[in-house]
CSV table of C-alpha atoms in Angstrom, one decimal:
chain,number,residue,atom,x,y,z
A,59,MET,CA,19.8,14.1,48.5
A,60,ILE,CA,19.5,12.1,45.2
A,61,LYS,CA,17.8,14.8,43.1
A,62,ARG,CA,20.3,17.4,44.8
A,63,CYS,CA,23.3,14.7,43.6
A,64,LEU,CA,21.3,15.0,40.0
A,65,ALA,CA,21.5,18.4,40.0
A,66,SER,CA,25.1,18.4,40.4
A,67,LEU,CA,26.0,16.1,38.2
A,68,LEU,CA,24.8,17.8,35.4
A,69,ILE,CA,27.8,19.4,34.3
A,70,LEU,CA,30.4,17.5,32.6
A,71,ILE,CA,31.8,18.3,29.1
A,72,SER,CA,34.6,16.9,26.5
A,73,PRO,CA,35.9,17.9,23.3
A,74,LEU,CA,34.7,16.6,19.8
A,75,ALA,CA,36.0,17.2,16.6
A,76,TRP,CA,32.4,17.2,14.2
A,77,SER,CA,34.1,16.3,11.1
A,78,SER,CA,35.7,13.3,12.9
A,79,VAL,CA,32.2,12.5,14.4
A,80,THR,CA,30.2,9.8,11.9
A,81,ASP,CA,29.0,7.5,14.4
A,82,LEU,CA,28.6,6.2,17.9
A,83,ALA,CA,32.1,5.0,17.9
A,84,SER,CA,33.8,7.8,16.5
A,85,LEU,CA,31.9,9.9,19.0
A,86,GLN,CA,33.5,7.3,21.8
A,87,THR,CA,36.7,8.1,20.4
A,88,GLN,CA,36.6,12.1,20.5
A,89,LEU,CA,35.1,12.2,24.2
A,90,SER,CA,37.7,9.6,25.4
A,91,GLN,CA,41.0,11.5,24.0
A,92,HIS,CA,41.8,13.7,26.5
A,93,GLU,CA,42.6,13.2,30.1
A,94,THR,CA,41.3,16.7,31.6
A,95,VAL,CA,38.7,18.9,30.6
A,96,ARG,CA,37.9,22.2,32.3
A,97,GLY,CA,35.3,25.0,31.7
A,98,ASP,CA,32.3,27.1,33.0
A,99,PHE,CA,28.7,26.6,32.9
A,100,THR,CA,25.4,28.6,33.1
A,101,GLN,CA,22.9,26.5,34.5
A,102,GLN,CA,19.0,27.0,34.0
A,103,ARG,CA,16.8,24.9,35.8
A,104,HIS,CA,12.6,25.3,34.6
A,105,ILE,CA,10.4,24.2,37.6
A,106,GLU,CA,6.5,24.1,36.4
A,107,MET,CA,5.4,25.8,39.4
A,108,PHE,CA,7.8,28.9,39.0
A,109,GLU,CA,7.6,31.7,36.4
A,110,GLN,CA,11.2,32.1,36.5
A,111,PRO,CA,13.8,29.4,36.0
A,112,LEU,CA,16.5,29.4,38.7
A,113,SER,CA,19.9,30.0,37.3
A,114,SER,CA,23.4,29.4,38.7
A,115,GLU,CA,27.0,29.7,37.0
A,116,GLY,CA,30.4,28.3,38.2
A,117,HIS,CA,33.0,26.2,36.6
A,118,PHE,CA,34.2,22.5,36.5
A,119,THR,CA,37.1,20.0,36.0
A,120,LEU,CA,36.4,16.5,34.5
A,121,ASN,CA,39.5,14.0,34.6
A,122,LYS,CA,39.2,10.4,33.7
A,123,GLU,CA,40.9,9.1,36.5
A,124,GLN,CA,39.9,11.0,39.3
A,125,GLY,CA,36.3,12.1,38.5
A,126,LEU,CA,34.5,15.5,38.7
A,127,LEU,CA,35.0,18.7,40.3
A,128,TRP,CA,32.2,21.3,39.9
A,129,GLN,CA,32.4,24.6,41.8
A,130,GLN,CA,28.8,26.7,41.8
A,131,GLU,CA,29.6,30.4,42.2
A,132,THR,CA,26.4,32.4,41.7
A,133,PRO,CA,23.6,32.5,43.1
A,134,PHE,CA,25.5,31.2,46.2
A,135,PRO,CA,28.7,29.0,46.4
A,136,VAL,CA,28.2,25.4,46.3
A,137,GLY,CA,31.1,22.7,45.7
A,138,LEU,CA,30.8,19.1,44.6
A,139,VAL,CA,33.6,16.3,44.4
A,140,LEU,CA,32.7,13.1,42.7
A,141,THR,CA,34.8,10.1,42.7
A,142,GLN,CA,33.9,6.6,41.7
A,143,ASP,CA,32.8,5.9,45.4
A,144,LYS,CA,32.4,9.1,47.1
A,145,LEU,CA,30.5,12.4,46.8
A,146,ARG,CA,31.5,15.6,48.7
A,147,GLN,CA,29.2,18.8,48.6
A,148,THR,CA,29.9,22.0,50.4
A,149,PHE,CA,27.6,25.0,51.0
A,150,ALA,CA,28.6,28.1,51.6
A,151,GLY,CA,29.5,28.1,55.9
A,152,GLN,CA,28.5,24.5,56.3
A,153,GLN,CA,30.7,21.5,57.0
A,154,PRO,CA,30.7,19.6,53.7
A,155,GLN,CA,28.5,16.6,53.4
A,156,VAL,CA,29.9,13.4,52.3
A,157,ILE,CA,28.4,10.0,51.1
A,158,THR,CA,29.8,6.8,50.0
A,159,ALA,CA,28.3,4.5,47.5
A,160,LYS,CA,28.2,2.1,50.1
A,161,GLU,CA,25.7,4.3,51.8
A,162,ASN,CA,23.6,5.4,49.3
A,163,PRO,CA,24.1,3.3,46.1
A,164,MET,CA,21.1,4.7,44.0
A,165,ALA,CA,22.7,7.9,43.9
A,166,PHE,CA,26.0,6.5,42.7
A,167,TYR,CA,24.1,4.4,40.0
A,168,PHE,CA,22.7,8.0,38.6
A,169,SER,CA,26.1,9.4,38.6
A,170,HIS,CA,27.9,6.3,37.0
A,171,VAL,CA,25.7,6.6,34.4
A,172,PHE,CA,26.0,10.5,33.6
A,173,LEU,CA,29.8,10.1,33.6
A,174,ALA,CA,29.3,7.6,31.0
A,175,VAL,CA,27.1,9.9,29.5
A,176,PHE,CA,29.9,12.6,28.9
A,177,HIS,CA,32.9,10.0,28.5
A,178,GLY,CA,31.4,8.7,25.8
A,179,ASP,CA,31.1,5.1,27.0
A,180,THR,CA,28.5,4.0,24.1
A,181,GLU,CA,28.5,0.3,25.1
A,182,ALA,CA,27.4,1.1,28.5
A,183,LEU,CA,25.1,3.9,27.2
A,184,LYS,CA,23.4,1.1,25.2
A,185,GLU,CA,22.5,-1.0,28.3
A,186,GLN,CA,20.6,1.9,29.4
A,187,PHE,CA,19.2,4.3,26.6
A,188,ASP,CA,18.1,4.3,23.1
A,189,ILE,CA,20.5,6.6,21.2
A,190,ALA,CA,19.7,8.7,18.4
A,191,LEU,CA,22.8,10.8,16.9
A,192,LYS,CA,22.1,13.5,14.2
A,193,THR,CA,24.6,15.8,12.2
A,194,GLU,CA,23.6,19.0,10.3
A,195,SER,CA,26.1,21.2,8.8
A,196,ASP,CA,29.1,21.4,11.5
A,197,GLN,CA,26.5,20.7,14.5
A,198,TRP,CA,25.5,17.5,15.8
A,199,THR,CA,22.8,16.2,18.3
A,200,ILE,CA,22.5,13.2,20.5
A,201,GLU,CA,19.4,12.5,22.1
A,202,LEU,CA,19.2,9.5,25.0
A,203,THR,CA,16.3,8.1,25.7
A,204,PRO,CA,16.0,6.0,29.2
A,205,LEU,CA,15.3,2.5,28.7
A,206,ASN,CA,15.0,1.0,32.1
A,207,ALA,CA,14.0,2.0,35.4
A,208,PRO,CA,14.9,4.0,37.5
A,209,LEU,CA,16.0,6.3,34.7
A,210,ASN,CA,13.2,6.2,33.0
A,211,ALA,CA,11.0,6.9,35.6
A,212,VAL,CA,12.7,10.4,36.2
A,213,PHE,CA,13.8,11.4,32.9
A,214,THR,CA,11.8,11.9,29.4
A,215,SER,CA,15.1,12.3,27.6
A,216,ILE,CA,18.8,13.9,27.9
A,217,THR,CA,20.1,15.6,24.7
A,218,LEU,CA,23.7,16.6,24.3
A,219,SER,CA,24.5,19.2,21.2
A,220,GLY,CA,27.5,21.0,20.0
A,221,SER,CA,30.1,21.6,17.3
A,222,ASP,CA,33.8,21.4,18.2
A,223,ASN,CA,32.8,20.9,22.1
A,224,ILE,CA,29.5,19.7,23.8
A,225,ASP,CA,27.7,23.3,23.7
A,226,GLN,CA,24.5,22.5,25.4
A,227,LEU,CA,22.7,19.7,27.8
A,228,GLU,CA,19.1,19.6,28.0
A,229,LEU,CA,17.1,17.1,30.7
A,230,LEU,CA,13.8,16.8,30.3
A,231,GLU,CA,12.2,15.4,33.6
A,232,ILE,CA,8.7,12.9,33.2
A,233,ARG,CA,7.0,15.6,35.7
A,234,GLY,CA,7.7,18.5,33.1
A,235,ASP,CA,10.7,20.4,34.7
A,236,LYS,CA,13.8,20.8,32.5
A,237,THR,CA,17.3,21.5,33.0
A,238,ASP,CA,19.4,23.8,30.3
A,239,ILE,CA,23.0,23.9,30.8
A,240,SER,CA,25.5,26.0,28.6
A,241,PHE,CA,29.2,25.2,28.3
A,242,THR,CA,31.9,27.7,27.5
A,243,ASN,CA,35.7,28.4,27.5
A,244,GLN,CA,36.6,24.6,27.3
A,245,THR,CA,40.1,24.1,27.8
A,246,HIS,CA,42.3,20.8,27.9
A,247,GLN,CA,45.2,22.5,29.5
A,248,PRO,CA,46.9,21.5,31.6
A,249,GLU,CA,46.4,17.9,30.4
A,250,GLY,CA,46.9,16.6,34.1
A,251,LEU,CA,45.5,17.8,37.4
A,252,THR,CA,46.8,20.7,39.1
A,253,ASP,CA,48.2,20.2,42.8
A,254,VAL,CA,45.1,22.3,44.3
A,255,GLU,CA,43.0,20.1,41.8
A,256,LYS,CA,44.8,16.8,43.2
A,257,GLN,CA,44.3,18.0,46.9
A,258,GLN,CA,40.2,18.6,46.6
A,259,PHE,CA,40.1,15.2,45.4
A,260,ASN,CA,41.7,13.7,48.6
A,261,PHE,CA,38.8,13.3,51.0
């Protein structure tokens, strides 16, 4: 269940103005300036035992107050709703599965770390990662190297790159598997959640 949650959480994205990002403090300011971010994703999961990557596509909504909506559309529908203390997954034709932070604290440990990554909470990230920020021309790259268990028992590194927005996310696992996610069509309008989105967070 934890690995399934992690795979579903490889999603989030926030806008960056590259010209304003010179250090971790300015990066955090840029990542936290918008209340809501929406966009599309394409994910490729490279598993060593398979010759071809496992591909999926869909869209997401990230809200600072409420959490994350993650909707995979292909190759089959999967819906994820993540809040600070609850997680709901819905697979096509099945009843939703709901877990809470009390029931599975380890899953929520990982989810909170990933939310900190995408919200640019550098103070929280410094406790978990060695952080390297690089800029070249109009591109930037952030490489996060886990310092402590259980993160360093799962991931070798987490790398984000982009220009005006986060365009790519790579997660490299200790066992050699890799997940690549491309983000497109990011928008911050409307700034608040729609009625439909609010309803999805109500569970």
